[in-house]
Coordinates of C-alpha atoms in Angstrom, one line a residue:
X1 CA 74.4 77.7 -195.9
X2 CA 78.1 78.5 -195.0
X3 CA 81.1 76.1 -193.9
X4 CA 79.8 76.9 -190.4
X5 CA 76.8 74.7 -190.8
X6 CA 79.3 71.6 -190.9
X7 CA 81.1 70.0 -188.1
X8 CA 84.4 69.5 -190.0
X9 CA 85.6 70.5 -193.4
X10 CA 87.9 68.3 -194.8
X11 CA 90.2 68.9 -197.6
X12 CA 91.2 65.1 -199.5
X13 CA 94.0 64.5 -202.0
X14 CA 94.7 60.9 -203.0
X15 CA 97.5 59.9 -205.5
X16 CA 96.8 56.6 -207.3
X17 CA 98.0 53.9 -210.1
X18 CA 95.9 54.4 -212.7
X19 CA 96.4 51.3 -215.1
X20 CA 94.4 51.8 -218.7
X21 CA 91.3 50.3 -218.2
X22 CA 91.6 49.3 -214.5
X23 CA 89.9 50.8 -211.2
X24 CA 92.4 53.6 -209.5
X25 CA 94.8 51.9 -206.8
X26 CA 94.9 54.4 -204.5
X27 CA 98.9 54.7 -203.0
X28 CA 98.5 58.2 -200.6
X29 CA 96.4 59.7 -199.0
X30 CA 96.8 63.7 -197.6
X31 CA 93.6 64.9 -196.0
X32 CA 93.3 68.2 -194.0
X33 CA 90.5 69.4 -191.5
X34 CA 89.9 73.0 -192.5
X35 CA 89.1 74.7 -189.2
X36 CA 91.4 72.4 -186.3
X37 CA 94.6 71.7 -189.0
X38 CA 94.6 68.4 -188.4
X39 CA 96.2 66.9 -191.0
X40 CA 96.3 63.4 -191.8
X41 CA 98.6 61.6 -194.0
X42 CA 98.8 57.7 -194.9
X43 CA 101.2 55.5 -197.2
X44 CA 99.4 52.4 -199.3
X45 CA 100.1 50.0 -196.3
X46 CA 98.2 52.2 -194.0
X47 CA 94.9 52.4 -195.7
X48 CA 92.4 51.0 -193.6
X49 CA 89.1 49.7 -193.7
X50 CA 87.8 53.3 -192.8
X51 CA 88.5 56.4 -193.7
X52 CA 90.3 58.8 -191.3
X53 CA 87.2 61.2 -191.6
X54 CA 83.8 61.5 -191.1
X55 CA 81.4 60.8 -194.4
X56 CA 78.1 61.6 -192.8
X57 CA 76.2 64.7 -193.7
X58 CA 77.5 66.9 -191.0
X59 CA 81.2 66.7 -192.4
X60 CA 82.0 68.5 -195.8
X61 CA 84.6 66.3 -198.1
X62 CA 86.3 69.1 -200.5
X63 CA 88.8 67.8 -203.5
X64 CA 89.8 69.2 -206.7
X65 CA 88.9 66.3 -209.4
X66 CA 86.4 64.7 -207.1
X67 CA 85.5 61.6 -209.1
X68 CA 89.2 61.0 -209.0
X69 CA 88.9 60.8 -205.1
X70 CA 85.9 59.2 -204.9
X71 CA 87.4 56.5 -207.2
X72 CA 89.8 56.1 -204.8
X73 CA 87.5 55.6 -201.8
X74 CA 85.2 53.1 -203.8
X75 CA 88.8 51.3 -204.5
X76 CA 89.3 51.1 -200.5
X77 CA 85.4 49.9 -200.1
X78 CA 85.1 53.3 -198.1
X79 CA 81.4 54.9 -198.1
X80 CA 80.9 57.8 -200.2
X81 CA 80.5 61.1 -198.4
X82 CA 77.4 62.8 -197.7
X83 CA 78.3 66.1 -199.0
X84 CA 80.9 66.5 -201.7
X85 CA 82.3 69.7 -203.1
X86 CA 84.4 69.6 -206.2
X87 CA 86.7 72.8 -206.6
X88 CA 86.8 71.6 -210.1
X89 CA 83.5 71.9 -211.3
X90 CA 82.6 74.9 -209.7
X91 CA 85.8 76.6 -211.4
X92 CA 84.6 75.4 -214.9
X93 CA 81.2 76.8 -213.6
X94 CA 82.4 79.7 -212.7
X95 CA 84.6 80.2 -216.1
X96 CA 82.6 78.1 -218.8
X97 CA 82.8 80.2 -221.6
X98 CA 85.3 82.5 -219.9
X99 CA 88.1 79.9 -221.2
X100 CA 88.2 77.5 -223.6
X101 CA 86.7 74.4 -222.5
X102 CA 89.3 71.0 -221.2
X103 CA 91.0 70.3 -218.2
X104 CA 92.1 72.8 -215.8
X105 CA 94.1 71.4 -213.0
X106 CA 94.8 72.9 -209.5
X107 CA 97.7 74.6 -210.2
X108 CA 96.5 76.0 -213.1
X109 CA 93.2 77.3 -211.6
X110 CA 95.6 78.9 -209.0
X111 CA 97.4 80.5 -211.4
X112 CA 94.7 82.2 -212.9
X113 CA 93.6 83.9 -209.4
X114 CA 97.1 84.9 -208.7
X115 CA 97.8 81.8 -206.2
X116 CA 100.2 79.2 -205.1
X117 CA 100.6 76.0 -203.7
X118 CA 99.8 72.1 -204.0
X119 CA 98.0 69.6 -202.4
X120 CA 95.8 69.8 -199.6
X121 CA 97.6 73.6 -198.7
X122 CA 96.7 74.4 -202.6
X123 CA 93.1 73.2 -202.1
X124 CA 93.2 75.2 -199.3
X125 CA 93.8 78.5 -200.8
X126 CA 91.2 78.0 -203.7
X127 CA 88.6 77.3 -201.8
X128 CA 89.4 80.6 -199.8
X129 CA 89.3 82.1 -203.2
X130 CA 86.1 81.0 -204.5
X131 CA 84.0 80.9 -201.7
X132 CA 82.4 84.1 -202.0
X133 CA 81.3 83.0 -205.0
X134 CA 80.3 79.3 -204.7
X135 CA 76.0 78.9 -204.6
X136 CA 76.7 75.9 -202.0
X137 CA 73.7 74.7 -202.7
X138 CA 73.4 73.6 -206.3
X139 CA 77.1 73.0 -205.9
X140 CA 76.7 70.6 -203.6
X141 CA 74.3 68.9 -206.4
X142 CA 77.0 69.2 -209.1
X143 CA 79.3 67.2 -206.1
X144 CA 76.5 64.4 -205.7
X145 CA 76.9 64.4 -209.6
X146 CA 80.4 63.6 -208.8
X147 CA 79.9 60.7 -206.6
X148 CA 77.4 59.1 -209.7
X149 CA 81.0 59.6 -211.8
X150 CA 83.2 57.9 -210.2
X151 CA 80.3 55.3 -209.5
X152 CA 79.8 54.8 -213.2
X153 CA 83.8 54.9 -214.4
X154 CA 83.7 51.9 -211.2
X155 CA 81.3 49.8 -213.4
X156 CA 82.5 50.6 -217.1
X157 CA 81.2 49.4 -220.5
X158 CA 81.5 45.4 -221.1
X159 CA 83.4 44.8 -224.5
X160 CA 84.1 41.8 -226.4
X161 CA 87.7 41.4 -225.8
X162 CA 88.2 38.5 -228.2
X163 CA 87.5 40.7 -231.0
X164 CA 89.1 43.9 -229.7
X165 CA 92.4 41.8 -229.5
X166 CA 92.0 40.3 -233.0
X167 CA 91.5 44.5 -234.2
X168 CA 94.4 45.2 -232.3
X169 CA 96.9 42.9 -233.5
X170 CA 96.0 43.1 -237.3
X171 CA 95.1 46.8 -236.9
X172 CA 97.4 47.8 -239.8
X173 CA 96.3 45.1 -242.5
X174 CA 92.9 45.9 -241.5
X175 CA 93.3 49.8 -242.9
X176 CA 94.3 49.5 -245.7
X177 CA 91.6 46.9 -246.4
X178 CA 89.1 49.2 -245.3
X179 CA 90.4 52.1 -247.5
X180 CA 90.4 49.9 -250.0
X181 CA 87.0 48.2 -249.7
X182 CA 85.1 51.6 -248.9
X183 CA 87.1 53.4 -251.5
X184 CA 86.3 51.3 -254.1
X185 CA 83.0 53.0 -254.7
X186 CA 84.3 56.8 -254.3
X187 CA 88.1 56.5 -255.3
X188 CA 88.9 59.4 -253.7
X189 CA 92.4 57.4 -251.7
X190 CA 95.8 58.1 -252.9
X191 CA 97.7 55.0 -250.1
X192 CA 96.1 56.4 -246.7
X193 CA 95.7 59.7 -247.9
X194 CA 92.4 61.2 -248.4
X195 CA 92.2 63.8 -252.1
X196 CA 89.6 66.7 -251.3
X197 CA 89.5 67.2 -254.5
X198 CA 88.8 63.9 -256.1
X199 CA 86.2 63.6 -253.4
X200 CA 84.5 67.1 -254.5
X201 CA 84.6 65.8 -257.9
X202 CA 82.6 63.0 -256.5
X203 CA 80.1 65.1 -254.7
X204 CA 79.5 66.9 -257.9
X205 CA 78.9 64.0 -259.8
X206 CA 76.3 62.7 -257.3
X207 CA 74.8 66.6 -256.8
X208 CA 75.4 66.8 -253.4
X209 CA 76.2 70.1 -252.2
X210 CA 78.9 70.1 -250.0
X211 CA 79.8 73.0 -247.4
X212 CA 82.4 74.7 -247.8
X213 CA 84.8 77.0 -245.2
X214 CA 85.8 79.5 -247.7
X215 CA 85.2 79.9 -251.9
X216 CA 86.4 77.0 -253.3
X217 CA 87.7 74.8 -250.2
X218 CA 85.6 72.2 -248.7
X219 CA 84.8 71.7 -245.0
X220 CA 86.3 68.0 -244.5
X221 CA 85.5 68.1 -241.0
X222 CA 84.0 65.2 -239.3
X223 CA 81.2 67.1 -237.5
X224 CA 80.6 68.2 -241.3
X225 CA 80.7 64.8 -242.8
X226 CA 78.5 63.4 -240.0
X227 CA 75.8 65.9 -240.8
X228 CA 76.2 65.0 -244.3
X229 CA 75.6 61.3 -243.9
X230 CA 72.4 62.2 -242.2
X231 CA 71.1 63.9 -245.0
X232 CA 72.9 61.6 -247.7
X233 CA 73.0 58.1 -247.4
X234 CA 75.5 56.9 -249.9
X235 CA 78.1 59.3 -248.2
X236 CA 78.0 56.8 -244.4
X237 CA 80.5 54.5 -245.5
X238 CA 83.2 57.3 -245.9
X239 CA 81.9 59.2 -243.1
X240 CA 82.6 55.8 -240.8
X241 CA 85.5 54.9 -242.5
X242 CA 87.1 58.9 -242.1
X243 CA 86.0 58.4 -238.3
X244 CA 87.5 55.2 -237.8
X245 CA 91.1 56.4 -239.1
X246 CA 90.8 59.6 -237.2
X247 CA 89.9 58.5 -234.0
X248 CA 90.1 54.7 -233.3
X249 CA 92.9 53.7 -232.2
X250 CA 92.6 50.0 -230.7
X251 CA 95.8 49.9 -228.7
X252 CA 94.6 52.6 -226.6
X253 CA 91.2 52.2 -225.9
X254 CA 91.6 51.1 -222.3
X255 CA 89.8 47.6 -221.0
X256 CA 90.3 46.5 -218.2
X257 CA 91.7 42.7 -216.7
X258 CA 87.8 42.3 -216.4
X259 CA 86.6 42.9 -220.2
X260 CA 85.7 47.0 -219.4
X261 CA 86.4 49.8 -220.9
X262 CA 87.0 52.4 -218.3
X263 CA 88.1 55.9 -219.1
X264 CA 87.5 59.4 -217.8
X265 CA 84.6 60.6 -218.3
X266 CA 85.4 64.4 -217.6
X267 CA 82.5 65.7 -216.3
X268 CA 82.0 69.4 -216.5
X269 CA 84.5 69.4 -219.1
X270 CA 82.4 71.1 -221.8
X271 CA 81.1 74.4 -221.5
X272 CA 77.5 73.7 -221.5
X273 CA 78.3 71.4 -218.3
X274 CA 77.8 68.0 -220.8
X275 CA 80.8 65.3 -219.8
X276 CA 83.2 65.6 -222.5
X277 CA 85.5 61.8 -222.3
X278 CA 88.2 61.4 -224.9
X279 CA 87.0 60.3 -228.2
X280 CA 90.0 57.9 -228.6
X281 CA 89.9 56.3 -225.2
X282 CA 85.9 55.7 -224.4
X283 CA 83.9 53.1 -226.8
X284 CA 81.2 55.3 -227.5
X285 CA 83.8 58.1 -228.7
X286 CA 84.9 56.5 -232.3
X287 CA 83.5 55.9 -235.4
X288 CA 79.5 54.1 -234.3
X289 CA 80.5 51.3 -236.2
X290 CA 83.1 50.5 -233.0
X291 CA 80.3 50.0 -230.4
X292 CA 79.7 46.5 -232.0
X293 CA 82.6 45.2 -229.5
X294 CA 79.9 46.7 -226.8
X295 CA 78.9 42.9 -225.1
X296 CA 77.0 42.1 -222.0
X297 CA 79.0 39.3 -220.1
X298 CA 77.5 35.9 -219.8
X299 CA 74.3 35.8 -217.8
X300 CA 74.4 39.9 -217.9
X301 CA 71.6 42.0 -220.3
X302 CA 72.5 46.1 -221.0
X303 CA 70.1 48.2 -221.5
X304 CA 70.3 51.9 -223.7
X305 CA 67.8 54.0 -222.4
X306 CA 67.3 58.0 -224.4
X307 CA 65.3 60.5 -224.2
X308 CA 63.8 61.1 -227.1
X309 CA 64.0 64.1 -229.0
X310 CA 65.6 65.7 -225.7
X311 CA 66.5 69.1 -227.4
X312 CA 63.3 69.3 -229.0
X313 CA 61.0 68.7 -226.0
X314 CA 63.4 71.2 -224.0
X315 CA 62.8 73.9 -226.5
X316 CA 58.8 73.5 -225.9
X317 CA 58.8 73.5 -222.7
X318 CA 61.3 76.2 -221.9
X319 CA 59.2 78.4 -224.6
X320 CA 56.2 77.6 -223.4
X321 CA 55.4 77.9 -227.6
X322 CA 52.2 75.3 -227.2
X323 CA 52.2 74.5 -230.8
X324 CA 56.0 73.0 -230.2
X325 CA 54.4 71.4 -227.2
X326 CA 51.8 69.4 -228.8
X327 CA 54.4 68.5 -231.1
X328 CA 56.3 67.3 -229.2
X329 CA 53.4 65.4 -227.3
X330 CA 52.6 64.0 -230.4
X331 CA 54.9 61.1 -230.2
X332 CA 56.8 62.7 -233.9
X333 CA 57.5 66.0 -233.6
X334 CA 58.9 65.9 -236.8
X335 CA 56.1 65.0 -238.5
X336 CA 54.0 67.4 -236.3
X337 CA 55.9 70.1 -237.6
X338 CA 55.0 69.6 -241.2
X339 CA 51.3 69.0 -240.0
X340 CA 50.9 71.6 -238.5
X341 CA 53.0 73.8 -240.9
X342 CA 50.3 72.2 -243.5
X343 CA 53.1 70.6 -246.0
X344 CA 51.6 66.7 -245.3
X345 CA 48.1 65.9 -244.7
X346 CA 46.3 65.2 -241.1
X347 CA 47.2 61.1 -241.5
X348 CA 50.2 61.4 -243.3
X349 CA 52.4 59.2 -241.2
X350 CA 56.2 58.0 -241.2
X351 CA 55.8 55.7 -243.9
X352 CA 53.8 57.5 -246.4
X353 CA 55.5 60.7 -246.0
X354 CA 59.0 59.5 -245.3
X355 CA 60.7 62.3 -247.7
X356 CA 58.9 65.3 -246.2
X357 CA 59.2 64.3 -242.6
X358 CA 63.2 64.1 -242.8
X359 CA 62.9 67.5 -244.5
X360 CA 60.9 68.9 -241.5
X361 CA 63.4 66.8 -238.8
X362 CA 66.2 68.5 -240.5
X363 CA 65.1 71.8 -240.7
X364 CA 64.0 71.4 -236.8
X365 CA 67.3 70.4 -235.5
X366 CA 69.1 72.6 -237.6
X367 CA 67.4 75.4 -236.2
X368 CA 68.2 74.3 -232.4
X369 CA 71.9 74.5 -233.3
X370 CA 71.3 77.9 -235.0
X371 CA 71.5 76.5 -239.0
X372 CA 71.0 79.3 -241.4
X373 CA 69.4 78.5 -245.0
X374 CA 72.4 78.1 -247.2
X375 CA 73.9 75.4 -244.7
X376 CA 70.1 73.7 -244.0
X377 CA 70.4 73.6 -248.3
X378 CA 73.7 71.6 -248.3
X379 CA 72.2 69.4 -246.1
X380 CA 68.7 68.1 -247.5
X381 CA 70.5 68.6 -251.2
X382 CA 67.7 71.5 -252.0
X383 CA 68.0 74.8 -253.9
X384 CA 68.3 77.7 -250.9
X385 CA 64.9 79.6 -251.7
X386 CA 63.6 76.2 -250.8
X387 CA 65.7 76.0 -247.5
X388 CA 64.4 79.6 -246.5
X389 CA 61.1 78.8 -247.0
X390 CA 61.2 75.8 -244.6
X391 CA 62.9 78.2 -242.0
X392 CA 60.1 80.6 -242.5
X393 CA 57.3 77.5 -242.0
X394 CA 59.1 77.0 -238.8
X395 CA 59.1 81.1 -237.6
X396 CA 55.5 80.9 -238.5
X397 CA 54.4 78.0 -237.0
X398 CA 56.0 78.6 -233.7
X399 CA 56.3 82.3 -232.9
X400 CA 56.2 81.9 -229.3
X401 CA 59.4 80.0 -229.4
X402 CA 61.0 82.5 -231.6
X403 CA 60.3 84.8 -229.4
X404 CA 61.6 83.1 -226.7
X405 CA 64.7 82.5 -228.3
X406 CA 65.5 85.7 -229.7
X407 CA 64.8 87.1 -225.4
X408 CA 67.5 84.7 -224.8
X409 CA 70.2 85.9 -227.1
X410 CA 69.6 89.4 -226.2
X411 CA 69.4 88.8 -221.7
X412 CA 72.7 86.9 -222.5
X413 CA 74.5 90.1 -223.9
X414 CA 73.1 92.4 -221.6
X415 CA 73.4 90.3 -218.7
X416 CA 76.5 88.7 -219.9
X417 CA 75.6 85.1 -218.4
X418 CA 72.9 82.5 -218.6
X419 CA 72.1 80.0 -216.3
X420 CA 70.2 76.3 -216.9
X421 CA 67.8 75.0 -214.5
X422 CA 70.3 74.3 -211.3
X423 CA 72.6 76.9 -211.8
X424 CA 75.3 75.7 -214.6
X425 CA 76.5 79.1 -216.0
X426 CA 77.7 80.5 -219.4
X427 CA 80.0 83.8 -219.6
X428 CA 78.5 85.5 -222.9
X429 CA 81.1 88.2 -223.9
X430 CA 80.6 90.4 -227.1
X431 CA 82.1 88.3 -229.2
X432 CA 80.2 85.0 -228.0
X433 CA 78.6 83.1 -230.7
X434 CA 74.9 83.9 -230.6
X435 CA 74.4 80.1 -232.5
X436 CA 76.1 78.7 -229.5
X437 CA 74.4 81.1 -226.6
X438 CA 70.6 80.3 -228.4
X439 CA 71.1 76.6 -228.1
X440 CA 73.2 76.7 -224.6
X441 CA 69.5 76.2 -222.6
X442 CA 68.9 73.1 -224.7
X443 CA 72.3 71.6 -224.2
X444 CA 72.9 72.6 -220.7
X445 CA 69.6 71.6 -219.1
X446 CA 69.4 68.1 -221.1
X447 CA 72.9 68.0 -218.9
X448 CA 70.9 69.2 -215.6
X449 CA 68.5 66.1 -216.0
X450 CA 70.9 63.6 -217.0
X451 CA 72.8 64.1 -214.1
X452 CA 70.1 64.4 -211.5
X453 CA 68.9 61.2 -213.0
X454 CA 72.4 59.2 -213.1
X455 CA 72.7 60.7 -209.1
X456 CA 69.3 58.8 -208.5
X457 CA 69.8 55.9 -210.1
X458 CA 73.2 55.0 -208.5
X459 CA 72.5 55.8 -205.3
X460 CA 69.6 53.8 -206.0
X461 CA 72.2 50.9 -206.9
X462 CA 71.2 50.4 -210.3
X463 CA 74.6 50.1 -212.8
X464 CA 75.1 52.6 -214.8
X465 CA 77.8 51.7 -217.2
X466 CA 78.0 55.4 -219.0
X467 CA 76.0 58.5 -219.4
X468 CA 76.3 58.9 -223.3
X469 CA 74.9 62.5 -224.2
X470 CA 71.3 62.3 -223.7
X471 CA 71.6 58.9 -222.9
X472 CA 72.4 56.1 -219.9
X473 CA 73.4 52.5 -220.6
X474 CA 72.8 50.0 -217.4
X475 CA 73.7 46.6 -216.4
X476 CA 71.3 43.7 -214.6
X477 CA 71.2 40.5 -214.8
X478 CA 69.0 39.2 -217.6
X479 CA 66.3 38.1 -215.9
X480 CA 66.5 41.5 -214.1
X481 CA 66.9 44.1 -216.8
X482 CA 63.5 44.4 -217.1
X483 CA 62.9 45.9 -214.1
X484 CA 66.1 48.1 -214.3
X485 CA 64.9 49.4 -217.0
X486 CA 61.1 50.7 -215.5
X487 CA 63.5 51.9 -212.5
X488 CA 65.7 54.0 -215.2
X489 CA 62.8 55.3 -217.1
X490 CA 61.0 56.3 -214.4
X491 CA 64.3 58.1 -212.9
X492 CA 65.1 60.0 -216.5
X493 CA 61.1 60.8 -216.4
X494 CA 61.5 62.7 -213.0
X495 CA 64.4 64.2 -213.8
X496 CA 63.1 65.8 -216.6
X497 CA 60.1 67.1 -214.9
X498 CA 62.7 68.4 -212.0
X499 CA 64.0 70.3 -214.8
X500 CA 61.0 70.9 -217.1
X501 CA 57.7 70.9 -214.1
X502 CA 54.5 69.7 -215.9
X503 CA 56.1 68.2 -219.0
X504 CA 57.7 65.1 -218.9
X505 CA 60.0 63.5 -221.5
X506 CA 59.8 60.1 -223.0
X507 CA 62.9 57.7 -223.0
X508 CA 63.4 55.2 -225.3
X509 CA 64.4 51.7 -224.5
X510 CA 67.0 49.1 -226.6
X511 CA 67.8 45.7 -224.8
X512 CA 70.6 43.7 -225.5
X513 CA 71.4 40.0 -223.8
X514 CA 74.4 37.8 -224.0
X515 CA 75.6 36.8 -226.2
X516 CA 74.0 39.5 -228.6
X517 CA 76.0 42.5 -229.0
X518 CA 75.0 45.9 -229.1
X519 CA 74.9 47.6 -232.6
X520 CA 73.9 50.9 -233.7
X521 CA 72.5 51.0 -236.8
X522 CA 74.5 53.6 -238.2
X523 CA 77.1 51.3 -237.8
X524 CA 76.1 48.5 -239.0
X525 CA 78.0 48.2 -242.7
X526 CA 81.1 48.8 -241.3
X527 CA 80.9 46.4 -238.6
X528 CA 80.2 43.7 -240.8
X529 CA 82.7 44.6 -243.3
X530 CA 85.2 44.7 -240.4
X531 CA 84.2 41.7 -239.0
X532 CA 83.9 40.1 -242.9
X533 CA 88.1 40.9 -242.9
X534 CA 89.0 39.9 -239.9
X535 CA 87.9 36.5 -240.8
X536 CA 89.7 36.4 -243.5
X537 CA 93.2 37.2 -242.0
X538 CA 96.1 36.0 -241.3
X539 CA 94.7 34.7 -237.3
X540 CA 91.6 33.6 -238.6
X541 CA 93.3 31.3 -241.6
X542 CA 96.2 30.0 -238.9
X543 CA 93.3 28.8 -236.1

C-alpha cells in the first residue's frame, strides 16, 4: 500500500479557540492536495457545511496532532475521514524510547530530521521524511485510533459542578483543614510542609518498612506512597491527602459550559503507546478521592467497564506458560497462584485466606513491573528471605513464563526493538531498563486492545466518555446503559482476542445512575471528609 493507491492526498491544518473545558472552535483552515498543489485556505466565516475535500476511503487525510483536527471537523459537523494518518503518532512510534516521552510538535520533529517549515508546507516535508519508514497499514490503525480521540475528548466526563465550584472557591480553607484533619493521626505537618523525617519516625513506630532512594533518605514519591497504601492500609489517608496537594488543582481542571470535563488526552504520549493526559487537568488524573465529583446528568447512567487483571492475563497468553493460563481462567489468579504454588489449600477462597492471597497478588504484580525481593519486602512488611522465597514460588510455578520473559529481554538487546501486537515499537539501547523492556509487552498490547476496542465502539456510536488505562467509561441513557454495556463488553472481549487469539479477557462492570455519583473505593474517606468540610464552611453556613 503506497500514496499511489489514493486518489488524493490531502495535507489539513486547522487553528482553533480552545477554551478550558469546551469543544475546539475551529477559526482557519489550510489544507493541501499533495500530488495537484491545490491548496485551500478558509477564514471562520467561510467554513461550510462540507469540507473542501473528499472523506471517503479513496482520499488520504494527513495532519500532525490528528485528534486536534478531527476535533475541529466534529466542531463543523463534518464527517470523519475514511483513512487518517497522524504524523504525530507514527513519529512517537518511530522514536518511543529513542526520546523521552511528551509532546513533540511539528517543528520540533522537523528539527530532529534536519528540516524546516510550518503548516501544511511543514507537513509536507515530514511526511516526505518518514515515508520510507511508515508500515501504512497498522498506521493507518493507530489513525482510526485517532478519530475514536477526538470522538471521546467530544463527549467528556460529566462532573458535578455544584460541588466543584464550592472546592474551588474555598480551595484554600479546605487545605489546611485537610492537613490538619489527616495529620492529626501521623503529625508529620509543620504549616503545609510535609517532615520526611517525622514521617519515617512514624513508619518505624508502626514497622513499616519504607523504601528508600539511597542509605538513609526515603523515597517520598507518590508512585512509592501509592504502592505503599496498597500494601498498608493505615498509610491511604496520607497517600490521598499527599496526592491531592500535589496534583489537584480545582481552578484548572477544565469543565466545560455543559458540566464536562474535557482535556487532552495525548494519545501516544507514553512510550508504551498508553495515552498519557495531564494529571492536573483530566478528573481521573488526581488524588481517586476527586472522581466523587464524577456525575451522570439527569436521566443519564455511566458505566466503568475493566478488564480484569489485564497485565496478568497478557502475560499468560503471550507466554503461552499454561499454568498462568489456568490461573488466570480461574476467575482469581491471585489465589490460583498460591494454589497452585501449594501455600493455601484446594478451597481456600478470598475470604478465608484473605492474608495469603494479597501476598501472592503482590508478589504477582510486582514481578510484571520487574520488583526485586528487597522492594516486594517493603511492600507486604515481610523480612526479605521471605520476599525471595515468594519470587522463587512464582519462578517455579511458571517456568514457561520465565522463560518467555527472560527471551524477551535478551531479542530486545540484540535486536534493539520490540514490537506489541499491531506494530507499536520500543527502541531498546544498552542502557534501556531491562524492568521497563520485560513489562513493555504487557503495557503496550493492553494499549493495542484498548484502542481497537474504543475505535469499535465509537464508530459504533456508543459514548465513550474516557479511555482510563485498562479501562472505558460510557454514557446512555438509564434505561439504555444496560445494553451499552453488553455492546462494550463484547467490543473489549474481541479486542482482546484480536490481540490475544484463543484467550479472551473478562471485563468488569460498575454502574452508576443519576443522581448517584461515581466513587472509587480508594477514595472513599477523603471524599467524605471533604465533603464533611465543605459543609461546614463559610458558603454552606451563609445559604
Amino acid at each position: 500500500m503506497g500514496l499511489d493507491d489514493y486518489r488524493e492526498v490531502w495535507l489539513v491544518r486547522f487553528e482553533a479557540l480552545r477554551r478550558p473545558g469546551e469543544c475546539p472552535t475551529p477559526v482557519c483552515l489550510t489544507a493541501r492536495e499533495l500530488r495537484g498543489g491545490r491548496l485551500v485556505r478558509l477564514e471562520q466565516g467561510g467554513l461550510g457545511p462540507t469540507p473542501p475535500y473528499p472523506c471517503g476511503p479513496e482520499a488520504l487525510f494527513v495532519a500532525y496532532d490528528a485528534p486536534a483536527a478531527l476535533g475541529c471537523q466534529l466542531a463543523l459537523g463534518w464527517p470523519m475521514p475514511a483513512q487518517v494518518l497522524d504524523l504525530h503518532a507514527e513519529y512517537r512510534c518511530l522514536t518511543a524510547g529513542a526520546l523521552p516521552p511528551g509532546d513533540y510538535d511539528l517543528s520540533a520533529a522537523l528539527a530532529r530530521l534536519g528540516l524546516d517549515g510550518a503548516g501544511v508546507d511543514g507537513l509536507a516535508r515530514l511526511l516526505a521524511a518518514m515515508w520510507p519508514h511508515l508500515d501504512l497499514p497498522r498506521a493507518l490503525l493507530r489513525g482510526r485510533y485517532t478519530a475514536a480521540v477526538a470522538r471521546m475528548e467530544a463527549v467528556g466526563v460529566p462532573v458535578d459542578v455544584d460541588r466543584l465550584d464550592r472546592l474551588r472557591a474555598e480551595w484554600g480553607r479546605l487545605q489546611d483543614a485537610l492537613i490538619r484533619g489527616v495529620d492529626s493521626r501521623y503529625g508529620v505537618y509543620q504549616a503545609r510542609k510535609f517532615n520526611p523525617v517525622r514521617w519515617r519516625a512514624w513508619a518505624n513506630r508502626h514497622g513499616i518498612p519504607w523504601p528508600r532512594t539511597a542509605p538513609g533518605r526515603l523515597d517520598l514519591s507518590l508512585d512509592t506512597f501509592r504502592d505503599m497504601a496498597e500494601a498498608y492500609p493505615e498509610v491511604r489517608p496520607m497517600q490521598e491527602l499527599r496526592a491531592t496537594l500535589a496534583l489537584l488543582r480545582p481552578a484548572e481542571l477544565p469543565v466545560g459550559r455543559d458540566g464536562r470535563n474535557r482535556c487532552p488526552l495525548r494519545p501516544f504520549a507514553a512510550k508504551t503507546g498508553r495515552n498519557a493526559p495531564s494529571t492536573t487537568q483530566f478528573i481521573f488524573g488526581p488524588a481517586v478521592w476527586v472522581r466523587g465529583l464524577i456525575r451522570p446528568q439527569p436521566g443519564m447512567a455511566l458505566a466503568y467497564v475493566d478488564y480484569e487483571q489485564q497485565e496478568f492475563g497478557i502475560a499468560a497468553a503471550l507466554s503461552q506458560d499454561q499454568a498462568m493460563m489456568a490461573a488466570y481462567r480461574s476467575g482469581d489468579p491471585y489465589l490460583a497462584f498460591a494454589k497452585q504454588a501449594g501455600a493455601v489449600p484446594a478451597d481456600a477462597t478470598k475470604v478465608t485466606h484473605r492474608d495469603q492471597r494479597e501476598r501472592f497478588k503482590h508478589c504477582a504484580l510486582g514481578v510484571q513491573y520487574g520488583m526485586g525481593a528487597r522492594s516486594l519486602a517493603g511492600r507486604l512488611g515481610v523480612p526479605v528471605a521471605q520476599a525471595q522465597e515468594l519470587l522463587a514460588l512464582h519462578r517455579r510455578t511458571y517456568p514457561t513464563y520465565w522463560r518467555w520473559s527472560d527471551a524477551v529481554e535478551r531479542h530486545a538487546y540484540a535486536a534493539g526493538r520490540l514490537r506489541a501486537a499491531f506494530g507499536w515499537t520500543l527502541r531498546v539501547g544498552a542502557d534501556a531498563n531491562a524492568r521497563s523492556v520485560r513489562n513493555f509487552p504487557l503495557q503496550a498490547n493492553g494499549a493495542e486492545m484498548l484502542r481497537l476496542a474504543c475505535c469499535a465502539l465509537t464508530e459504533g456510536g456508543v459514548r465513550v466518555c474516557a479511555p482510563v488505562h485498562d479501562a472505558l467509561l460510557i454514557e446512555a441513557p438509564a434505561g439504555d446503559i444496560d445494553q451499552a454495556v453488553a455492546v462494550c463488553e463484547e467490543a473489549m472481549r474481541r479486542a482482546s482476542e484480536y490481540v490475544l487469539p484463543g484467550f479472551p479477557l473478562r471485563t468488569d462492570v460498575k454502574v452508576v445512575r443519576h443522581p448517584e455519583r461515581y466513587m472509587d473505593p480508594r477514595g472513599r474517606e477523603m471524599w467524605d471528609n471533604m465533603c464533611w468540610l465543605l459543609d461546614r464552611g463559610p458558603a454552606a453556613r451563609s445559604a
